[in-house]
PDB file of C-alpha atoms in Angstrom:
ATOM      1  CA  UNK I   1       0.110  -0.672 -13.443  1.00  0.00           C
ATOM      2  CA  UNK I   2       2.600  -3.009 -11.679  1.00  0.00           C
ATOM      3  CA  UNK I   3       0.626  -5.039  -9.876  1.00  0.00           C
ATOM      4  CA  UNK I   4       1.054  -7.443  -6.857  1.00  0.00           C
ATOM      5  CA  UNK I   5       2.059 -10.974  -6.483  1.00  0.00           C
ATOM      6  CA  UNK I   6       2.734 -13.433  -4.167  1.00  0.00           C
ATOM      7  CA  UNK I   7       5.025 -16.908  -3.167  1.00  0.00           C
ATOM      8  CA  UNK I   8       2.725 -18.537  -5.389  1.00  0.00           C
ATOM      9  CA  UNK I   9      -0.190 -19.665  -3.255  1.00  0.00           C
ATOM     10  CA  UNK I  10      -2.467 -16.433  -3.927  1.00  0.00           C
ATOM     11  CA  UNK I  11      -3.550 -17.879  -7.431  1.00  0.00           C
ATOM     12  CA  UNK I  12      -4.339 -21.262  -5.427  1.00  0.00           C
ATOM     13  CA  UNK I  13      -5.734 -20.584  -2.584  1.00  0.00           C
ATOM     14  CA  UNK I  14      -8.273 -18.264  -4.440  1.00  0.00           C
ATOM     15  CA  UNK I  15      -9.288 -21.031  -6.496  1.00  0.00           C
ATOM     16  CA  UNK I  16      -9.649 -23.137  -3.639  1.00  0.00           C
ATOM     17  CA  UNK I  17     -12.071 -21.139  -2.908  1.00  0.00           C
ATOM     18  CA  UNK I  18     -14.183 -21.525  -6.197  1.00  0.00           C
ATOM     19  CA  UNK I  19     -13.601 -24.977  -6.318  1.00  0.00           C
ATOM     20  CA  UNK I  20     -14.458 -25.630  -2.927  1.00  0.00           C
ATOM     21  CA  UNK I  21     -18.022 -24.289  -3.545  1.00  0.00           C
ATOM     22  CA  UNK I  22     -17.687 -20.911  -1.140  1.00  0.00           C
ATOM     23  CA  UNK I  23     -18.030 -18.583  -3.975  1.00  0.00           C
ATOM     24  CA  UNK I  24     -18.069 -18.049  -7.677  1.00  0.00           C
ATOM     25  CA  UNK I  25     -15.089 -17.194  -9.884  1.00  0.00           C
ATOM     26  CA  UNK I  26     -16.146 -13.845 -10.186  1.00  0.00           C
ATOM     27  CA  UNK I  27     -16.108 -13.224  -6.279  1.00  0.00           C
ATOM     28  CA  UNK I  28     -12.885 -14.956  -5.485  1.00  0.00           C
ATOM     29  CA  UNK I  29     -11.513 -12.803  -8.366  1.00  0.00           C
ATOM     30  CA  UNK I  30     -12.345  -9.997  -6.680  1.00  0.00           C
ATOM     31  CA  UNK I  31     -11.276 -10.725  -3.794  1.00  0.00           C
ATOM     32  CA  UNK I  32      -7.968 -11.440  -5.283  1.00  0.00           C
ATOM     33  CA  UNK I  33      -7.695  -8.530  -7.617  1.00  0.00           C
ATOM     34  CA  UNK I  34      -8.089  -6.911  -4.299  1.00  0.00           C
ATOM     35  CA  UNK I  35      -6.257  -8.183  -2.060  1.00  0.00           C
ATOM     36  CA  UNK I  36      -3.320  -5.427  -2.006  1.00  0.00           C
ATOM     37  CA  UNK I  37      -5.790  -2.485  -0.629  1.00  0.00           C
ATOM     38  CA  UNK I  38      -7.610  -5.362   1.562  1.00  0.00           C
ATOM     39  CA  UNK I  39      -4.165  -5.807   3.227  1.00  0.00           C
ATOM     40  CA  UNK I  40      -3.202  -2.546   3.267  1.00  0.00           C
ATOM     41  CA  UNK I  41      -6.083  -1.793   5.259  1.00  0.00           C
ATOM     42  CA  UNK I  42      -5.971  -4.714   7.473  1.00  0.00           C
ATOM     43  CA  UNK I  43      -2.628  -3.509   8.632  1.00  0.00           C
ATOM     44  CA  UNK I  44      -3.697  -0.013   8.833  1.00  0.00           C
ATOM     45  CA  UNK I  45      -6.505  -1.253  11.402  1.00  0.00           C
ATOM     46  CA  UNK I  46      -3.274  -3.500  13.161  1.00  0.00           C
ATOM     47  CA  UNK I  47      -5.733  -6.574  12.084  1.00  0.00           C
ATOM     48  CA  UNK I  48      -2.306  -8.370  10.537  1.00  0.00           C
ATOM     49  CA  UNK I  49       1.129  -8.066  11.204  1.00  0.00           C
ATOM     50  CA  UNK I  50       3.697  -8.155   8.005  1.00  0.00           C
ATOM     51  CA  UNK I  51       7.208  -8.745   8.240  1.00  0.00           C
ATOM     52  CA  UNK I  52      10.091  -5.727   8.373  1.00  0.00           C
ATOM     53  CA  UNK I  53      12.375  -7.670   6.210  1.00  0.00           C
ATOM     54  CA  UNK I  54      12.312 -10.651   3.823  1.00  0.00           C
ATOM     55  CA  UNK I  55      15.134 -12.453   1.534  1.00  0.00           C
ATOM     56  CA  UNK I  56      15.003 -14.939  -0.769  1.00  0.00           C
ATOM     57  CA  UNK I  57      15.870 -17.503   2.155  1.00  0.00           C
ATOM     58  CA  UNK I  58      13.535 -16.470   4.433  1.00  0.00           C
ATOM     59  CA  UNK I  59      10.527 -18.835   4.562  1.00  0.00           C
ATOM     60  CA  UNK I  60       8.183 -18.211   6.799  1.00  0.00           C
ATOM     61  CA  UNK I  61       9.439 -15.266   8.409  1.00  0.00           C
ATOM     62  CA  UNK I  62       8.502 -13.161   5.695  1.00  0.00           C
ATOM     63  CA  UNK I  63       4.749 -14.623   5.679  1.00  0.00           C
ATOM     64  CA  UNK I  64       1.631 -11.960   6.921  1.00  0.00           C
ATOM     65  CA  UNK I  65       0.463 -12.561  10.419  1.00  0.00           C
ATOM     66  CA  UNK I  66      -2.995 -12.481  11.516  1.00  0.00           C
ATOM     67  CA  UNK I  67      -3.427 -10.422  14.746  1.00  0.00           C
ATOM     68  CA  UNK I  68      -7.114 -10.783  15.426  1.00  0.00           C
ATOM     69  CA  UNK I  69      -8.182 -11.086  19.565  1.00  0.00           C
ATOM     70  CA  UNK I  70     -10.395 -13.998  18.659  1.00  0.00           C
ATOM     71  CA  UNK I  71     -12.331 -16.352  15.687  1.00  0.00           C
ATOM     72  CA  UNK I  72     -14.856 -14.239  16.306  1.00  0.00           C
ATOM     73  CA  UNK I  73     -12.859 -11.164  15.083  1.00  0.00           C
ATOM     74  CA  UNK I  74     -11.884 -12.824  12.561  1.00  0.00           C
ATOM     75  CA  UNK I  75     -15.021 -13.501  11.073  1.00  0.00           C
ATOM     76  CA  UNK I  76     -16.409 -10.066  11.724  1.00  0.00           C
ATOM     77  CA  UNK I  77     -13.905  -8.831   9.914  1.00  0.00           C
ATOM     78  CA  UNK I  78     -14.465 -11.040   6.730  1.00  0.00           C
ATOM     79  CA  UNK I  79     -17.805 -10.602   6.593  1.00  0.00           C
ATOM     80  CA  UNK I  80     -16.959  -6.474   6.368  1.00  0.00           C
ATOM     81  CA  UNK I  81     -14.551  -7.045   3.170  1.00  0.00           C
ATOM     82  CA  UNK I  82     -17.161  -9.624   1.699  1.00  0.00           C
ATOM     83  CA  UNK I  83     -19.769  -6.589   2.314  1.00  0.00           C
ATOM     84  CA  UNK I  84     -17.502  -4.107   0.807  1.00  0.00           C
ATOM     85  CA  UNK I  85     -17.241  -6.058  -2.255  1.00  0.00           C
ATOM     86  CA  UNK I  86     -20.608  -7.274  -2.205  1.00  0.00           C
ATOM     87  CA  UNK I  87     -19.907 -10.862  -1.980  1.00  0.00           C
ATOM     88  CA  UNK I  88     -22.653 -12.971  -0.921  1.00  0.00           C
ATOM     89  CA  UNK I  89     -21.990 -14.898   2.488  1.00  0.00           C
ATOM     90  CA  UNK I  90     -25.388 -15.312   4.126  1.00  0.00           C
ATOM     91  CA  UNK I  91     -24.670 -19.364   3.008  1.00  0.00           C
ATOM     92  CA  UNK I  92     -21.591 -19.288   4.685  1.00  0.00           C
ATOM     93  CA  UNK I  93     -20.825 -21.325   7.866  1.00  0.00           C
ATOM     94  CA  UNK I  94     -18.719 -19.849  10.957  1.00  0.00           C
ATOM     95  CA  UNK I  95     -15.877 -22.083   9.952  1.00  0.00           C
ATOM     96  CA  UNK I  96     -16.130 -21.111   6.435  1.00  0.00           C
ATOM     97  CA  UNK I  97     -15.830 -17.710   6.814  1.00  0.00           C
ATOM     98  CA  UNK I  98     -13.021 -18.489   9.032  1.00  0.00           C
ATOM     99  CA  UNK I  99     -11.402 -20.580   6.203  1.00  0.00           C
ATOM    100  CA  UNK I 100     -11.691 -17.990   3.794  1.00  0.00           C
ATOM    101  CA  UNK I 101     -10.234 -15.232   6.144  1.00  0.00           C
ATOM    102  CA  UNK I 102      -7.259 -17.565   6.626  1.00  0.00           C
ATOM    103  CA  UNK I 103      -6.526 -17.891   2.873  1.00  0.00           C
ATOM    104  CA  UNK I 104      -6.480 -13.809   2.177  1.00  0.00           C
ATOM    105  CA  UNK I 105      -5.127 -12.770   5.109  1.00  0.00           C
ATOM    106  CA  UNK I 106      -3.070 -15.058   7.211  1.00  0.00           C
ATOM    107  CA  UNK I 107       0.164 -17.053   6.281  1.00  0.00           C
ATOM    108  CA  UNK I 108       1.064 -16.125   2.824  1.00  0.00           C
ATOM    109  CA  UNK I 109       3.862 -13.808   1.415  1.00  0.00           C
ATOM    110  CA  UNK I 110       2.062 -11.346  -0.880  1.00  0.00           C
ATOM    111  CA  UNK I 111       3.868  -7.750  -2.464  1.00  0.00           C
ATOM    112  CA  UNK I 112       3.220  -4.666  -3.304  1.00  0.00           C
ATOM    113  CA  UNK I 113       3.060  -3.376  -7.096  1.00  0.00           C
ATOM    114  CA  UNK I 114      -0.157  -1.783  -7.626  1.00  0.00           C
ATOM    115  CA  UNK I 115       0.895   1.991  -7.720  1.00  0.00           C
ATOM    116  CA  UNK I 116      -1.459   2.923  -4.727  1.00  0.00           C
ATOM    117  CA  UNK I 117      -0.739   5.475  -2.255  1.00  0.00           C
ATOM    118  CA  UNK I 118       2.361   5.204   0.190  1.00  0.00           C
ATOM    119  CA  UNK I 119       3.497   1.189  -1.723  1.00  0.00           C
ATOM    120  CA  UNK I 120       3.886   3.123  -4.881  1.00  0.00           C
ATOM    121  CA  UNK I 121       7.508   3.268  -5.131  1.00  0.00           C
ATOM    122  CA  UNK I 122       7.944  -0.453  -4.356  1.00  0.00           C
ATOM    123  CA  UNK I 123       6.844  -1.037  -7.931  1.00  0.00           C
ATOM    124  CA  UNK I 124      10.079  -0.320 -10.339  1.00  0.00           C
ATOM    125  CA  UNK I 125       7.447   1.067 -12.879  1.00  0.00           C
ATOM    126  CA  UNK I 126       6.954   4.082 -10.593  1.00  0.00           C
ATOM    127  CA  UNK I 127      10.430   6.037 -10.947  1.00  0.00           C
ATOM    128  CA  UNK I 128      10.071   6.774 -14.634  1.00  0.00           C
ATOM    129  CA  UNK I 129       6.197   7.905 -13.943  1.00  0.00           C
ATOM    130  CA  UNK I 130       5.791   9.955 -11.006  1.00  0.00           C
ATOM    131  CA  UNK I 131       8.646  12.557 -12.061  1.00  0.00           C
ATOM    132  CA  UNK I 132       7.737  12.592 -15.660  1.00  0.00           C
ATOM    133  CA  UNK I 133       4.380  13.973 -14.201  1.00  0.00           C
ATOM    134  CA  UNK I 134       5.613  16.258 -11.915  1.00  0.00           C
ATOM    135  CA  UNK I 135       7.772  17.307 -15.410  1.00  0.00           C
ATOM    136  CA  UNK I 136       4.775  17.825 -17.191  1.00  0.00           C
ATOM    137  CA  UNK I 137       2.886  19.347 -14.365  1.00  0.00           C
ATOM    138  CA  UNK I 138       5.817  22.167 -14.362  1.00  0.00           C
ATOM    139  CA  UNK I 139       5.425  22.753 -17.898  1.00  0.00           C
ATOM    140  CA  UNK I 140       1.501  23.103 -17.550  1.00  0.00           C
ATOM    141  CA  UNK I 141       2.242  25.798 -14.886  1.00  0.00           C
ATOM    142  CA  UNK I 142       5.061  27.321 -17.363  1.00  0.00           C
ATOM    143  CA  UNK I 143       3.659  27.803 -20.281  1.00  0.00           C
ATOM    144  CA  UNK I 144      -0.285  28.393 -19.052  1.00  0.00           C
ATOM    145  CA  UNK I 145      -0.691  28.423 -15.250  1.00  0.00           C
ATOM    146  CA  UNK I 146      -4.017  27.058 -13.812  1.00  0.00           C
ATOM    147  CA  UNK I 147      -6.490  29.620 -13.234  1.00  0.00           C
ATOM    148  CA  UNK I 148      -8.410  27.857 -10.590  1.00  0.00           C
ATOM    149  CA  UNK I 149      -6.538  26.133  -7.562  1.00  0.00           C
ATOM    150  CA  UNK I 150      -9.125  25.019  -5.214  1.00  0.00           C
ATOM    151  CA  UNK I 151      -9.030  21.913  -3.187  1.00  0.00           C
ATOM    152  CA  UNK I 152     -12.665  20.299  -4.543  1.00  0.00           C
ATOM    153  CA  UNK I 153     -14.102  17.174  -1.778  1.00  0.00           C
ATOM    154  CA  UNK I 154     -16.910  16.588   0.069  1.00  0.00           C
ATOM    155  CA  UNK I 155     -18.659  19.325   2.128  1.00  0.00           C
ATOM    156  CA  UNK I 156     -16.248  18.469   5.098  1.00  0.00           C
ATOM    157  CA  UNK I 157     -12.512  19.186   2.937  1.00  0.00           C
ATOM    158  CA  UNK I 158     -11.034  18.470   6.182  1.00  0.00           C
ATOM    159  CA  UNK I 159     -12.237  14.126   5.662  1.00  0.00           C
ATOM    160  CA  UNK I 160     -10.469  13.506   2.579  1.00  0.00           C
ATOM    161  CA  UNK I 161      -8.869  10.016   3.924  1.00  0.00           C
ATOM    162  CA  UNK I 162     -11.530   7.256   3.647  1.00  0.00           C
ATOM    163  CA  UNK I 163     -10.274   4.759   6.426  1.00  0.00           C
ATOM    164  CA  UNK I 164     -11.691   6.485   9.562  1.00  0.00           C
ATOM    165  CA  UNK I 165      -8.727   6.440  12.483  1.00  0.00           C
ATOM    166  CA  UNK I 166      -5.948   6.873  10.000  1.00  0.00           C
ATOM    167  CA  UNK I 167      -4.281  10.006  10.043  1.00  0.00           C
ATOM    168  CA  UNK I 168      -3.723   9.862   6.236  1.00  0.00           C
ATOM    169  CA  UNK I 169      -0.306  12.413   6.848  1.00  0.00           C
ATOM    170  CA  UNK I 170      -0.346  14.285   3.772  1.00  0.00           C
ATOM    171  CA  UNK I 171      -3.533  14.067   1.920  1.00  0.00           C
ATOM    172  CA  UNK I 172      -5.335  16.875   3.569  1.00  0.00           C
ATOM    173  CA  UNK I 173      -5.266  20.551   2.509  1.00  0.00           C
ATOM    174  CA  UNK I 174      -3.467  22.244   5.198  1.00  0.00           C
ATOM    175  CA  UNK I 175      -0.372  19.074   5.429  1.00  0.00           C
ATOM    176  CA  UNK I 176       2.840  20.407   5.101  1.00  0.00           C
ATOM    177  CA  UNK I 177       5.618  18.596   2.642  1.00  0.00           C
ATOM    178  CA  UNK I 178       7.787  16.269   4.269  1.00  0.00           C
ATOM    179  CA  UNK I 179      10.789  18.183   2.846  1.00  0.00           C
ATOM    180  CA  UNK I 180      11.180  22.005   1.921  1.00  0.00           C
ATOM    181  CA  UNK I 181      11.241  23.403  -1.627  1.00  0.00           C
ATOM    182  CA  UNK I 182      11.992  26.723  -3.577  1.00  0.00           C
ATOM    183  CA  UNK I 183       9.038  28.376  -5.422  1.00  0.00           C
ATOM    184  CA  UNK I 184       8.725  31.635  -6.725  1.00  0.00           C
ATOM    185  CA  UNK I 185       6.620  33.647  -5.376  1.00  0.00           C
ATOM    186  CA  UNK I 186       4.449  36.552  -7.029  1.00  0.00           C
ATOM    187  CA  UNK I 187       6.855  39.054  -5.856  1.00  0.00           C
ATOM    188  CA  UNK I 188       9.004  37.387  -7.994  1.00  0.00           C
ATOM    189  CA  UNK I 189      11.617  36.408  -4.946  1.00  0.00           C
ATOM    190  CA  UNK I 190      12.576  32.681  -4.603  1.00  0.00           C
ATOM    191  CA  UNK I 191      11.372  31.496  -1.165  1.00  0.00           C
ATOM    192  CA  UNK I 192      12.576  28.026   0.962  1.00  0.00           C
ATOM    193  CA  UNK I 193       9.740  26.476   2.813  1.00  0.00           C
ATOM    194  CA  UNK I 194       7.482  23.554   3.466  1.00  0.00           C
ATOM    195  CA  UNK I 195       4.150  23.343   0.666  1.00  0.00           C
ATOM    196  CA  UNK I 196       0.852  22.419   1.734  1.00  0.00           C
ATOM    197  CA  UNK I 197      -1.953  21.260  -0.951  1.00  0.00           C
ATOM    198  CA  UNK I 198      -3.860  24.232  -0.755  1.00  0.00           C
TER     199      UNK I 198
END
């Protein structure tokens, strides 16, 4: 729902990449289709910079930044999202790998849509959707409450963010709400506090 866009150049510079001979259409489609939780991972690992503001006269300013120590990096770090989409690349030269790492993730104004984690408000889409499921999630507890409120994962519940380092503030049982909010409580008193997901 939403999805993500760019100044123009993603659509092009992925097909570059077809008709170049690096990959198939089916890979540089994926890598496209992609691209926003590539980035958003990228920049959670502080492997690209993006800009704090953009307007419609910006130009470059607003572009994404590579932030990578070396070339080297840089290629290790393409040949991990290749892996991770299973992307062949054992035909790939140092300076094509480099090539294609410049395309997705350096120079190029891309935007969030895809209603995925934290970007999910920046799609418009979002505002009539998320409350009209916390609406309907109200009315389940209403009229007939869950029986069964346990926080299901892996073994560890404490490791429910996948990118290793991130904190992930908010996804894990025991996080507190950001704000405080009134629920009832079986007493039947109204109570003012921060929620956890447990």
């Amino acid at each position: 729902v939403g999805g993500g866009g760019s100044d123009g150049g993603c659509d092009c510079a992925f097909d570059d990449l077809t008709s170049s001979g690096l990959m198939n259409k089916t890979h540089s489609t994926t890598l496209k289709m992609n691209m926003f939780g590539t980035l958003k991972n990228l920049w959670r690992d502080y492997r690209i910079n993006t800009p704090h503001y953009c307007s419609l006269d910006s130009g470059d300013d607003c572009d994404i930044k590579c932030n990578f120590d070396s070339e080297g990096e840089m290629i290790e770090e393409m040949g991990i999202v290749l892996g991770m989409y299973e992307i062949p690349m054992g035909h790939m030269t140092d300076k094509e790998m480099k090539e294609v790492a410049e395309e997705m993730f350096c120079n190029h104004k891309y935007w969030p849509g895809d209603h995925l984690e934290a970007a999910s408000p920046a799609e418009a889409s979002f505002w009539p959707i998320h409350p009209t499921l916390d609406r309907l999630l109200q009315f389940k507890e209403i009229v007939q409450p869950f029986t069964v409120k346990d926080w299901d994962g892996d073994d560890d519940n404490s490791k429910t963010c996948t990118t290793e380092g991130s904190q992930c503030k908010g996804h894990n049982p025991y996080d507190l709400t950001f704000w405080k909010t009134v629920t009832k409580e079986s007493s039947g008193l109204y109570k003012i506090g921060y929620k956890s997901n447990q």
